[in-house]
Structures are given as C-alpha cells and as structure tokens.
Amino acid sequence: MDLEKIRENRVKMILQFSIPSIIAMVLTSMITVVDGFFIGNYVGKAGMAAVNLGLPIVYLYLAIGLMISVGGVAIAGMAFGAGDRKKCNDVFNQTILTTIVVSFIISVIVFLCFQPMLRVLHADGQIAVYFKEYYLIMLLELPIMVVNSSFGMFIRGEGNPQFFMKTNILNVLLNVVLDYFFSRWLHWGVAGIAVASLLSAVVTLTYIIYFFIRRAKVYRFHKFSFDKEVLKSTILNGSSEFIGEMSMSISMFAYNLVIMRNVGVDGVTAFTIVGYVSYVFSMIIVGFGQGASPLISFVYGGEEHELARKIRKNTNQFVLGAGIVVILIMTIVSDVYSGLFVDDSLVKSMIKSGMIIYMSSFLFSGINTITSFYFTSIGKAKESAIISSSRGWVILLICIFTLPLFWGMQGVWLVAPVTEGVTILLSIMFIWKDKR
C-alpha cells in the first residue's frame, strides 16, 4: 500500500479493497441462505426453527473470532504502515494461533451447554432432535470457519483481497453442491447440511494455507514469542467487534425466547426467513468495514488522520446507498422470496407484514457499523465499544423485552429500527468529537 496512491484515489481504493471483501462476505452469508433453502424444502419449518435456535452459538464464535482477528489485523496494519515488518508478522502468527486455540475451547464449552439451552428455550420433540443433529457437527465446522475468516482479514491486509474472494466462491459452490447431494439424494436432513458445511470449510482452509506457504508476500508462518502485551492490545482493539457479535448472540437468544413463548414455531420460522435478508445485508456492511479498515489503519499509522476520516465518510455513504437499494429490491420481491423457503400461509403473512418494518433499520445500521470499524481501526476502542454496546446490548435488549409485550410480532419487527435509530445519535456524537 502507498499513502500517495490512497490520497489521490481514495474512493477507488475503498472499492478496490471493499468489493472483493463484500463478495466474499456475501458468498459466506449465502451459505446460510442456501442451507435454509434446502432445510425448508427437504426438512420443513421445524428444521429451520431448530437451526435458528442455535444461531446464538454461531454468533458466539464470530464474536471471539472477530475480536481476535480484527484487533490483531489492526495492530499488524499499523506496524506495516510504520515499516515494522517483523512486528506485523509476529502479530499475524500470534493472532492465528490464538484464534485456533480459543475456537476449539468454545466447542467443548458449548457442547456441555446443549441441554440447558434447549430447556430454557422450551424446545423439545422434533425440534430438539434436529438441533442436536445439526449443531453436533457444526461444533467441528465453526472453529474452522472462524480461522478461515481470520486468515482472510490478513490476506486483505497485505493487499490481495481478490484471492480471498476466489476462496469464498470455491467454498460456496462446493457447499451448494454438497447440500443438494446430501439432502436431495442421500436424505440426510439437517445432518447432511452440516456435513456439507464442514467439508467445504476444510477444503477452503487447505487452499488458504497454500496461499500463506507459497504466495504471501507480507504475512508468513514463522516461529515467534508469545507477547502478552500484544494479546492485551488485540483484545482491547477488537472489543467493539466482540461486543457487536456477542450482542447478536445474546439478542438472537432473546429473540428466540420471546418468539417461542409468545408466537411459537411459526414466528421463529418467519423471523428466520426475514433474518436471512438482514444477515446478507450485514455481510455487505462488514465487507465494506473489512475493506476500509486496513486502509484506515495504514494511513492513520502514517499520521494521515484527516485522510482516515475521509475514508470513513466515503464508506458511510456507500453503506447508506446499499441499504436503500436492498430495501427497494426486497419490497418488490418479498412474496416470491418467502415462497422459496415455505409454503405456509400463516408464515408468509408474518413475513409480508414484518419485512418492511424490520428492513428500515438498514438506513442506520450500516453507518453505525462502519463508524465502529473506524474507531477500532484507529485504536479508539472505547468509542467503538460504546457504539457496539448500544446497538447490541443495552438498547436492543430493552426493546426485545418490551416492544413485543405491547405489539406482539409487530413489536418483534420494530426492535431493530428503534435500536439502530437511537444508536446513530451516539455515532454522530462521536464522529463530531473526532472531527473536532
């Protein structure tokens, strides 16, 4: 990367780094959507509800993985920008090793919590069976997914986002083919969907390791001494991402708890299908954030603070535009979209009445997310953590446990826009203070 090149071609560089990242993240999210399509059509709405009940587990992995990898890549990126190649390589190796160890520890802990989680959610019968079949296999796949994502951030950090995009294309295509084979022909149900994800992740990891052994120019595998101060800084820098994803885990658990108690399986299924749209959009936003973050860290490390702010501003403009486009498209195709997953009139009516309300949050969530990424990238973890805490813990949980009490399922759909709308006031305040 070159400061002068970034200064002269700021928007072009943002797109150059972000578009491959967006494609990679959207492809990653499409795995979940494709899984939902095959589960909905070959297992049924009970299978979709069972998988959705376990989404807090997925977000838990993402929380830990993003905290370590985003924090690590920010430190490595600033060291790279300052010309310290040894430090940025040491941070890379320590970050990857930490991600591997912590992810597999999580699998053991989650396995021990299966039964209590099902009891709290009042999930029994066929839903409990589907839940165990799916997530027992996913406890092997999710650590690999997190490690792949961490590797991907460093691939982008050294200026080769196109490679990770190709890797994700391979992952998605393989996953789709295996989903079809295991669910349509072998009739393995939700277990087959999980096996497809596991095999795809292993192939992807092999391809990524090849890159770092043969093709990487900046980050290479080598011996290093574990640095506690780097670990401390990594956790601090990535704390907002941890809060953001962990809040998704907690909020998803709370959503499922409230919906199961007040509406039942039909409500969880409707929320799952609308949630796919939100998930894909959030991946677009994260793609912009991951694309812009290395640029922001690099220029900030080079003392170009105003340039870092301009990159943040341009990226916020992009995500606002993306939100408007997604809302318009889904408004037009909402009926066709719901029919892809279920053939149930009650579930379809819930989706139709709630999708537009829920998607209005896209006008604010992108700006909140990018602003959080920005403060993480420049080492201001406190501001980033407050934004993430607001939209993921404090305001969100208050809304989840109050709005449905007054408006039922409509209250569930209102949670996201109310939360993001309040949080954007905090984002604007921190942006104003940073500008001063």
Tab-separated table of C-alpha atoms in Angstrom:
chain	number	residue	atom	x	y	z
A	1	MET	CA	0.000	0.000	0.000
A	2	ASP	CA	1.116	3.552	-0.726
A	3	LEU	CA	-0.040	6.720	1.054
A	4	GLU	CA	0.133	8.890	-2.040
A	5	LYS	CA	-1.880	6.394	-4.064
A	6	ILE	CA	-4.562	6.247	-1.360
A	7	ARG	CA	-4.635	10.048	-1.085
A	8	GLU	CA	-5.129	10.530	-4.840
A	9	ASN	CA	-7.540	7.619	-5.419
A	10	ARG	CA	-9.404	7.387	-2.118
A	11	VAL	CA	-12.795	6.216	-3.407
A	12	LYS	CA	-11.218	3.851	-5.933
A	13	MET	CA	-9.054	2.273	-3.214
A	14	ILE	CA	-12.054	1.839	-0.895
A	15	LEU	CA	-13.917	0.000	-3.650
A	16	GLN	CA	-10.823	-1.941	-4.691
A	17	PHE	CA	-10.444	-3.298	-1.152
A	18	SER	CA	-14.132	-3.498	-0.276
A	19	ILE	CA	-15.726	-5.100	-3.335
A	20	PRO	CA	-13.760	-8.374	-3.106
A	21	SER	CA	-14.423	-8.374	0.632
A	22	ILE	CA	-18.140	-7.729	0.089
A	23	ILE	CA	-18.341	-10.521	-2.481
A	24	ALA	CA	-16.518	-12.826	-0.070
A	25	MET	CA	-18.785	-11.932	2.850
A	26	VAL	CA	-21.993	-12.136	0.805
A	27	LEU	CA	-20.907	-15.510	-0.541
A	28	THR	CA	-20.262	-16.598	3.041
A	29	SER	CA	-23.736	-15.443	4.056
A	30	MET	CA	-25.258	-17.172	1.036
A	31	ILE	CA	-24.117	-20.464	2.536
A	32	THR	CA	-26.567	-19.829	5.381
A	33	VAL	CA	-29.341	-18.827	2.970
A	34	VAL	CA	-28.737	-21.870	0.755
A	35	ASP	CA	-28.743	-24.095	3.834
A	36	GLY	CA	-32.090	-22.540	4.775
A	37	PHE	CA	-33.454	-23.189	1.296
A	38	PHE	CA	-32.594	-26.887	1.406
A	39	ILE	CA	-33.768	-27.279	5.012
A	40	GLY	CA	-37.056	-25.514	4.255
A	41	ASN	CA	-37.721	-27.614	1.163
A	42	TYR	CA	-36.384	-31.015	2.262
A	43	VAL	CA	-36.821	-30.967	6.057
A	44	GLY	CA	-39.542	-28.418	6.837
A	45	LYS	CA	-40.210	-25.411	9.052
A	46	ALA	CA	-39.318	-27.374	12.220
A	47	GLY	CA	-35.812	-27.859	10.811
A	48	MET	CA	-35.497	-24.144	10.018
A	49	ALA	CA	-36.661	-23.217	13.518
A	50	ALA	CA	-34.197	-25.684	15.095
A	51	VAL	CA	-31.243	-24.249	13.165
A	52	ASN	CA	-32.305	-20.695	14.032
A	53	LEU	CA	-32.497	-21.536	17.737
A	54	GLY	CA	-28.781	-22.356	17.581
A	55	LEU	CA	-27.710	-19.145	15.815
A	56	PRO	CA	-26.519	-17.653	19.144
A	57	ILE	CA	-23.823	-20.347	19.025
A	58	VAL	CA	-22.671	-19.163	15.593
A	59	TYR	CA	-22.555	-15.543	16.752
A	60	LEU	CA	-20.549	-16.590	19.802
A	61	TYR	CA	-17.834	-17.985	17.525
A	62	LEU	CA	-17.940	-14.895	15.345
A	63	ALA	CA	-17.651	-12.670	18.427
A	64	ILE	CA	-14.480	-14.354	19.659
A	65	GLY	CA	-13.021	-14.737	16.172
A	66	LEU	CA	-13.647	-11.136	15.135
A	67	MET	CA	-12.346	-9.768	18.428
A	68	ILE	CA	-9.028	-11.563	17.994
A	69	SER	CA	-8.633	-11.153	14.226
A	70	VAL	CA	-9.872	-7.549	13.881
A	71	GLY	CA	-7.803	-6.494	16.888
A	72	GLY	CA	-4.760	-8.359	15.575
A	73	VAL	CA	-5.018	-7.130	11.988
A	74	ALA	CA	-5.368	-3.511	13.215
A	75	ILE	CA	-2.115	-3.799	15.208
A	76	ALA	CA	-0.363	-5.580	12.340
A	77	GLY	CA	-1.671	-2.998	9.837
A	78	MET	CA	-0.362	-0.043	11.866
A	79	ALA	CA	3.008	-1.804	12.252
A	80	PHE	CA	3.061	-2.429	8.495
A	81	GLY	CA	2.248	1.233	7.826
A	82	ALA	CA	5.071	2.288	10.153
A	83	GLY	CA	7.513	-0.021	8.338
A	84	ASP	CA	7.989	-2.598	11.127
A	85	ARG	CA	7.688	-5.841	9.120
A	86	LYS	CA	8.896	-8.113	11.944
A	87	LYS	CA	6.252	-6.914	14.387
A	88	CYS	CA	3.406	-7.198	11.870
A	89	ASN	CA	4.475	-10.800	11.106
A	90	ASP	CA	4.735	-11.726	14.773
A	91	VAL	CA	1.255	-10.319	15.394
A	92	PHE	CA	-0.092	-12.323	12.450
A	93	ASN	CA	1.234	-15.647	13.773
A	94	GLN	CA	0.106	-14.950	17.340
A	95	THR	CA	-3.374	-13.915	16.163
A	96	ILE	CA	-3.910	-17.084	14.117
A	97	LEU	CA	-2.687	-19.387	16.891
A	98	THR	CA	-4.866	-17.638	19.479
A	99	THR	CA	-7.912	-17.932	17.197
A	100	ILE	CA	-7.372	-21.682	16.719
A	101	VAL	CA	-6.954	-22.466	20.409
A	102	VAL	CA	-9.839	-20.320	21.651
A	103	SER	CA	-12.263	-21.567	18.964
A	104	PHE	CA	-11.821	-25.224	19.864
A	105	ILE	CA	-12.162	-24.451	23.581
A	106	ILE	CA	-15.516	-22.816	22.787
A	107	SER	CA	-16.666	-26.026	21.060
A	108	VAL	CA	-16.099	-28.014	24.226
A	109	ILE	CA	-17.953	-25.483	26.396
A	110	VAL	CA	-20.913	-25.208	24.004
A	111	PHE	CA	-21.247	-29.000	23.820
A	112	LEU	CA	-21.708	-29.090	27.590
A	113	CYS	CA	-24.432	-26.413	27.386
A	114	PHE	CA	-26.658	-28.067	24.759
A	115	GLN	CA	-29.304	-29.488	27.078
A	116	PRO	CA	-29.691	-26.425	29.354
A	117	MET	CA	-30.070	-24.210	26.273
A	118	LEU	CA	-32.893	-26.367	24.870
A	119	ARG	CA	-34.696	-26.366	28.222
A	120	VAL	CA	-34.586	-22.583	28.548
A	121	LEU	CA	-35.941	-22.149	25.006
A	122	HIS	CA	-38.735	-24.689	25.625
A	123	ALA	CA	-37.512	-26.635	22.576
A	124	ASP	CA	-38.459	-30.292	22.630
A	125	GLY	CA	-39.653	-33.114	20.384
A	126	GLN	CA	-38.548	-32.969	16.743
A	127	ILE	CA	-37.013	-29.502	17.087
A	128	ALA	CA	-34.646	-30.743	19.815
A	129	VAL	CA	-33.675	-33.733	17.646
A	130	TYR	CA	-32.915	-31.504	14.640
A	131	PHE	CA	-30.984	-29.080	16.856
A	132	LYS	CA	-28.641	-31.801	18.166
A	133	GLU	CA	-28.159	-33.447	14.765
A	134	TYR	CA	-27.122	-30.158	13.193
A	135	TYR	CA	-25.007	-28.491	15.860
A	136	LEU	CA	-23.043	-31.548	16.978
A	137	ILE	CA	-21.433	-31.487	13.525
A	138	MET	CA	-21.236	-27.686	13.394
A	139	LEU	CA	-19.102	-27.663	16.561
A	140	LEU	CA	-16.360	-29.041	14.317
A	141	GLU	CA	-17.099	-26.704	11.403
A	142	LEU	CA	-17.440	-23.388	13.262
A	143	PRO	CA	-13.829	-23.224	14.573
A	144	ILE	CA	-12.584	-23.807	11.018
A	145	MET	CA	-14.928	-21.090	9.738
A	146	VAL	CA	-13.539	-18.622	12.281
A	147	VAL	CA	-9.918	-19.473	11.411
A	148	ASN	CA	-10.680	-19.077	7.687
A	149	SER	CA	-12.193	-15.646	8.353
A	150	SER	CA	-9.159	-14.591	10.393
A	151	PHE	CA	-6.803	-15.686	7.623
A	152	GLY	CA	-8.950	-13.757	5.156
A	153	MET	CA	-8.502	-10.490	7.028
A	154	PHE	CA	-4.732	-10.812	6.820
A	155	ILE	CA	-4.936	-11.715	3.123
A	156	ARG	CA	-6.813	-8.457	2.566
A	157	GLY	CA	-4.396	-6.648	4.870
A	158	GLU	CA	-1.457	-7.477	2.655
A	159	GLY	CA	-3.297	-6.138	-0.383
A	160	ASN	CA	-4.648	-9.321	-2.015
A	161	PRO	CA	-8.424	-9.300	-1.393
A	162	GLN	CA	-9.101	-10.946	-4.768
A	163	PHE	CA	-7.597	-14.237	-3.598
A	164	PHE	CA	-9.930	-14.473	-0.608
A	165	MET	CA	-12.861	-13.656	-2.855
A	166	LYS	CA	-11.948	-16.626	-5.075
A	167	THR	CA	-11.606	-18.777	-1.973
A	168	ASN	CA	-15.116	-17.889	-0.882
A	169	ILE	CA	-16.508	-18.613	-4.336
A	170	LEU	CA	-14.977	-22.097	-4.069
A	171	ASN	CA	-16.473	-22.513	-0.595
A	172	VAL	CA	-19.993	-21.508	-1.665
A	173	LEU	CA	-20.065	-23.594	-4.840
A	174	LEU	CA	-18.816	-26.663	-3.013
A	175	ASN	CA	-21.327	-26.106	-0.214
A	176	VAL	CA	-24.272	-25.798	-2.634
A	177	VAL	CA	-23.324	-28.985	-4.494
A	178	LEU	CA	-22.869	-30.954	-1.260
A	179	ASP	CA	-26.108	-29.559	0.231
A	180	TYR	CA	-28.016	-30.791	-2.783
A	181	PHE	CA	-26.304	-34.190	-2.766
A	182	PHE	CA	-26.712	-34.879	0.963
A	183	SER	CA	-30.271	-33.525	1.358
A	184	ARG	CA	-31.845	-34.344	-2.012
A	185	TRP	CA	-30.238	-37.690	-2.840
A	186	LEU	CA	-28.983	-39.178	0.428
A	187	HIS	CA	-31.838	-37.734	2.546
A	188	TRP	CA	-29.520	-36.939	5.471
A	189	GLY	CA	-31.676	-33.989	6.572
A	190	VAL	CA	-30.118	-31.281	8.745
A	191	ALA	CA	-27.116	-33.519	9.484
A	192	GLY	CA	-26.330	-33.596	5.754
A	193	ILE	CA	-26.449	-29.794	5.578
A	194	ALA	CA	-23.972	-29.602	8.475
A	195	VAL	CA	-21.632	-32.185	6.891
A	196	ALA	CA	-21.669	-30.163	3.658
A	197	SER	CA	-20.576	-27.057	5.585
A	198	LEU	CA	-17.813	-28.970	7.365
A	199	LEU	CA	-16.330	-30.479	4.194
A	200	SER	CA	-16.477	-27.123	2.372
A	201	ALA	CA	-14.702	-25.368	5.256
A	202	VAL	CA	-11.903	-27.967	5.325
A	203	VAL	CA	-11.267	-27.628	1.573
A	204	THR	CA	-11.247	-23.814	1.907
A	205	LEU	CA	-8.775	-23.941	4.813
A	206	THR	CA	-6.425	-26.126	2.758
A	207	TYR	CA	-6.486	-23.609	-0.093
A	208	ILE	CA	-5.796	-20.695	2.284
A	209	ILE	CA	-2.851	-22.445	3.939
A	210	TYR	CA	-1.378	-22.991	0.477
A	211	PHE	CA	-1.567	-19.220	-0.082
A	212	PHE	CA	0.410	-18.383	3.067
A	213	ILE	CA	3.032	-21.039	2.341
A	214	ARG	CA	3.570	-20.240	-1.341
A	215	ARG	CA	2.166	-16.840	-2.306
A	216	ALA	CA	2.038	-14.474	0.696
A	217	LYS	CA	4.409	-11.511	0.479
A	218	VAL	CA	3.918	-9.859	3.871
A	219	TYR	CA	2.466	-12.321	6.355
A	220	ARG	CA	4.325	-15.634	6.587
A	221	PHE	CA	4.364	-18.528	9.042
A	222	HIS	CA	7.386	-18.481	11.360
A	223	LYS	CA	8.420	-19.010	14.975
A	224	PHE	CA	7.507	-16.234	17.368
A	225	SER	CA	7.481	-15.421	21.053
A	226	PHE	CA	4.027	-15.048	22.559
A	227	ASP	CA	3.577	-11.415	23.641
A	228	LYS	CA	1.063	-10.770	26.429
A	229	GLU	CA	1.002	-7.039	25.688
A	230	VAL	CA	0.089	-7.721	22.058
A	231	LEU	CA	-2.682	-10.056	23.244
A	232	LYS	CA	-3.952	-7.369	25.616
A	233	SER	CA	-3.938	-4.754	22.835
A	234	THR	CA	-5.570	-7.220	20.438
A	235	ILE	CA	-8.454	-7.855	22.824
A	236	LEU	CA	-8.831	-4.148	23.592
A	237	ASN	CA	-8.789	-3.142	19.918
A	238	GLY	CA	-11.217	-5.887	18.968
A	239	SER	CA	-13.505	-5.403	21.954
A	240	SER	CA	-16.142	-3.485	19.998
A	241	GLU	CA	-16.371	-6.274	17.407
A	242	PHE	CA	-16.669	-8.772	20.265
A	243	ILE	CA	-19.443	-6.705	21.816
A	244	GLY	CA	-21.165	-6.348	18.462
A	245	GLU	CA	-21.193	-10.062	17.619
A	246	MET	CA	-21.712	-11.211	21.203
A	247	SER	CA	-24.671	-8.903	21.372
A	248	MET	CA	-26.007	-10.624	18.269
A	249	SER	CA	-25.647	-13.935	20.104
A	250	ILE	CA	-27.469	-12.649	23.173
A	251	SER	CA	-30.107	-10.772	21.184
A	252	MET	CA	-30.788	-13.786	18.959
A	253	PHE	CA	-31.227	-15.925	22.064
A	254	ALA	CA	-33.580	-13.284	23.488
A	255	TYR	CA	-35.478	-13.023	20.183
A	256	ASN	CA	-35.963	-16.804	20.074
A	257	LEU	CA	-37.005	-16.913	23.729
A	258	VAL	CA	-39.628	-14.167	23.302
A	259	ILE	CA	-40.968	-15.500	19.981
A	260	MET	CA	-41.175	-19.130	21.176
A	261	ARG	CA	-43.095	-18.058	24.290
A	262	ASN	CA	-45.473	-15.634	22.557
A	263	VAL	CA	-45.876	-16.895	18.986
A	264	GLY	CA	-44.310	-20.343	18.610
A	265	VAL	CA	-42.540	-22.197	15.808
A	266	ASP	CA	-44.309	-20.224	13.039
A	267	GLY	CA	-42.972	-16.966	14.454
A	268	VAL	CA	-39.427	-18.316	14.697
A	269	THR	CA	-39.628	-19.568	11.103
A	270	ALA	CA	-40.861	-16.177	9.814
A	271	PHE	CA	-38.163	-14.355	11.760
A	272	THR	CA	-35.533	-16.765	10.401
A	273	ILE	CA	-36.508	-16.089	6.783
A	274	VAL	CA	-36.513	-12.298	7.241
A	275	GLY	CA	-33.274	-12.702	9.176
A	276	TYR	CA	-31.571	-14.097	6.084
A	277	VAL	CA	-32.021	-10.711	4.381
A	278	SER	CA	-30.613	-8.932	7.419
A	279	TYR	CA	-27.693	-11.358	7.552
A	280	VAL	CA	-26.787	-10.820	3.892
A	281	PHE	CA	-27.014	-7.046	4.324
A	282	SER	CA	-24.875	-7.145	7.468
A	283	MET	CA	-22.251	-9.074	5.492
A	284	ILE	CA	-22.256	-6.323	2.852
A	285	ILE	CA	-21.632	-3.799	5.621
A	286	VAL	CA	-18.941	-5.915	7.254
A	287	GLY	CA	-17.361	-6.314	3.804
A	288	PHE	CA	-17.158	-2.527	3.463
A	289	GLY	CA	-15.781	-2.337	7.011
A	290	GLN	CA	-13.151	-5.019	6.445
A	291	GLY	CA	-12.180	-3.410	3.145
A	292	ALA	CA	-11.834	0.075	4.609
A	293	SER	CA	-10.194	-0.957	7.908
A	294	PRO	CA	-6.715	-1.813	6.508
A	295	LEU	CA	-6.685	1.489	4.610
A	296	ILE	CA	-7.736	3.450	7.701
A	297	SER	CA	-5.178	1.703	9.937
A	298	PHE	CA	-2.424	2.197	7.350
A	299	VAL	CA	-2.994	5.916	6.753
A	300	TYR	CA	-3.575	6.587	10.453
A	301	GLY	CA	-0.297	4.815	11.243
A	302	GLY	CA	1.300	7.145	8.695
A	303	GLU	CA	-0.069	10.202	10.590
A	304	GLU	CA	-2.660	10.991	7.898
A	305	HIS	CA	-5.559	11.428	10.313
A	306	GLU	CA	-7.756	13.596	8.102
A	307	LEU	CA	-7.399	11.099	5.260
A	308	ALA	CA	-8.600	8.354	7.610
A	309	ARG	CA	-11.717	10.423	8.374
A	310	LYS	CA	-12.412	10.927	4.676
A	311	ILE	CA	-12.197	7.180	4.065
A	312	ARG	CA	-14.708	6.652	6.881
A	313	LYS	CA	-17.054	9.285	5.449
A	314	ASN	CA	-16.953	7.821	1.929
A	315	THR	CA	-17.543	4.310	3.254
A	316	ASN	CA	-20.571	5.504	5.245
A	317	GLN	CA	-22.007	6.980	2.054
A	318	PHE	CA	-21.594	3.625	0.311
A	319	VAL	CA	-23.349	1.647	3.061
A	320	LEU	CA	-26.266	4.086	3.205
A	321	GLY	CA	-26.748	3.652	-0.538
A	322	ALA	CA	-26.526	-0.127	-0.164
A	323	GLY	CA	-29.242	-0.059	2.491
A	324	ILE	CA	-31.611	1.901	0.245
A	325	VAL	CA	-31.024	-0.479	-2.678
A	326	VAL	CA	-31.637	-3.616	-0.585
A	327	ILE	CA	-34.873	-2.170	0.856
A	328	LEU	CA	-36.200	-1.318	-2.624
A	329	ILE	CA	-35.348	-4.733	-4.084
A	330	MET	CA	-36.826	-6.756	-1.209
A	331	THR	CA	-40.003	-4.647	-1.175
A	332	ILE	CA	-40.627	-5.676	-4.772
A	333	VAL	CA	-39.788	-9.394	-4.434
A	334	SER	CA	-40.922	-10.136	-0.858
A	335	ASP	CA	-43.725	-12.538	-1.870
A	336	VAL	CA	-41.518	-14.519	-4.229
A	337	TYR	CA	-38.728	-14.549	-1.654
A	338	SER	CA	-40.828	-16.063	1.148
A	339	GLY	CA	-42.160	-18.725	-1.233
A	340	LEU	CA	-38.635	-20.010	-1.794
A	341	PHE	CA	-38.477	-21.304	1.784
A	342	VAL	CA	-42.002	-22.191	2.922
A	343	ASP	CA	-45.467	-22.969	1.587
A	344	ASP	CA	-47.341	-21.923	4.715
A	345	SER	CA	-49.859	-19.069	4.502
A	346	LEU	CA	-49.508	-18.013	8.162
A	347	VAL	CA	-45.707	-17.801	7.982
A	348	LYS	CA	-45.894	-15.933	4.658
A	349	SER	CA	-48.323	-13.363	6.104
A	350	MET	CA	-45.984	-12.763	9.051
A	351	ILE	CA	-43.056	-12.217	6.675
A	352	LYS	CA	-45.008	-9.820	4.447
A	353	SER	CA	-46.206	-7.672	7.351
A	354	GLY	CA	-42.852	-7.529	9.092
A	355	MET	CA	-40.165	-7.332	6.416
A	356	ILE	CA	-40.513	-3.633	5.512
A	357	ILE	CA	-40.632	-2.579	9.171
A	358	TYR	CA	-37.552	-4.633	10.002
A	359	MET	CA	-35.566	-3.501	6.948
A	360	SER	CA	-35.977	0.193	7.773
A	361	SER	CA	-33.146	-0.406	10.253
A	362	PHE	CA	-30.780	-0.767	7.253
A	363	LEU	CA	-30.818	3.026	6.859
A	364	PHE	CA	-28.934	3.341	10.163
A	365	SER	CA	-27.189	0.036	10.873
A	366	GLY	CA	-24.589	0.436	8.116
A	367	ILE	CA	-23.410	3.825	9.373
A	368	ASN	CA	-23.278	2.548	12.958
A	369	THR	CA	-21.222	-0.487	11.920
A	370	ILE	CA	-18.717	1.448	9.784
A	371	THR	CA	-18.294	4.078	12.490
A	372	SER	CA	-17.481	1.303	14.955
A	373	PHE	CA	-14.976	-0.198	12.496
A	374	TYR	CA	-13.385	3.232	12.065
A	375	PHE	CA	-12.741	3.775	15.763
A	376	THR	CA	-11.352	0.247	16.098
A	377	SER	CA	-9.009	0.836	13.157
A	378	ILE	CA	-7.505	3.976	14.720
A	379	GLY	CA	-7.098	2.389	18.151
A	380	LYS	CA	-10.012	4.183	19.875
A	381	ALA	CA	-11.624	1.110	21.366
A	382	LYS	CA	-13.780	2.984	23.887
A	383	GLU	CA	-15.879	4.850	21.303
A	384	SER	CA	-16.228	1.725	19.195
A	385	ALA	CA	-17.272	-0.357	22.208
A	386	ILE	CA	-19.937	2.175	23.262
A	387	ILE	CA	-21.499	2.146	19.788
A	388	SER	CA	-21.473	-1.661	19.691
A	389	SER	CA	-22.828	-1.919	23.244
A	390	SER	CA	-25.682	0.448	22.469
A	391	ARG	CA	-26.914	-1.355	19.361
A	392	GLY	CA	-26.177	-4.821	20.648
A	393	TRP	CA	-26.790	-4.914	24.372
A	394	VAL	CA	-28.404	-2.026	26.164
A	395	ILE	CA	-30.995	-0.556	23.790
A	396	LEU	CA	-31.525	-3.782	21.847
A	397	LEU	CA	-32.350	-5.949	24.858
A	398	ILE	CA	-34.637	-3.285	26.322
A	399	CYS	CA	-36.547	-3.228	23.032
A	400	ILE	CA	-36.706	-7.033	22.725
A	401	PHE	CA	-38.254	-7.478	26.151
A	402	THR	CA	-40.672	-4.518	25.945
A	403	LEU	CA	-41.934	-3.910	22.385
A	404	PRO	CA	-43.348	-7.447	21.815
A	405	LEU	CA	-45.299	-7.126	25.080
A	406	PHE	CA	-47.283	-4.244	23.575
A	407	TRP	CA	-47.429	-5.165	19.869
A	408	GLY	CA	-46.724	-8.915	19.667
A	409	MET	CA	-44.989	-9.972	16.437
A	410	GLN	CA	-45.152	-6.382	15.143
A	411	GLY	CA	-43.146	-5.426	18.208
A	412	VAL	CA	-40.518	-8.009	17.249
A	413	TRP	CA	-40.136	-6.380	13.828
A	414	LEU	CA	-39.834	-2.900	15.430
A	415	VAL	CA	-36.880	-3.849	17.637
A	416	ALA	CA	-34.149	-3.397	15.002
A	417	PRO	CA	-35.179	0.018	13.578
A	418	VAL	CA	-35.743	1.521	17.043
A	419	THR	CA	-32.370	0.238	18.268
A	420	GLU	CA	-30.385	1.447	15.247
A	421	GLY	CA	-32.201	4.775	15.184
A	422	VAL	CA	-31.232	5.551	18.782
A	423	THR	CA	-27.647	4.304	18.300
A	424	ILE	CA	-26.998	6.545	15.306
A	425	LEU	CA	-27.290	9.551	17.620
A	426	LEU	CA	-24.267	8.206	19.530
A	427	SER	CA	-22.370	7.591	16.277
A	428	ILE	CA	-22.991	11.168	15.149
A	429	MET	CA	-21.793	12.495	18.514
A	430	PHE	CA	-18.515	10.512	18.397
A	431	ILE	CA	-17.898	11.488	14.755
A	432	TRP	CA	-18.374	15.140	15.690
A	433	LYS	CA	-15.942	14.848	18.618
A	434	ASP	CA	-13.362	13.083	16.442
A	435	LYS	CA	-13.666	15.771	13.784
A	436	ARG	CA	-13.029	18.487	16.399
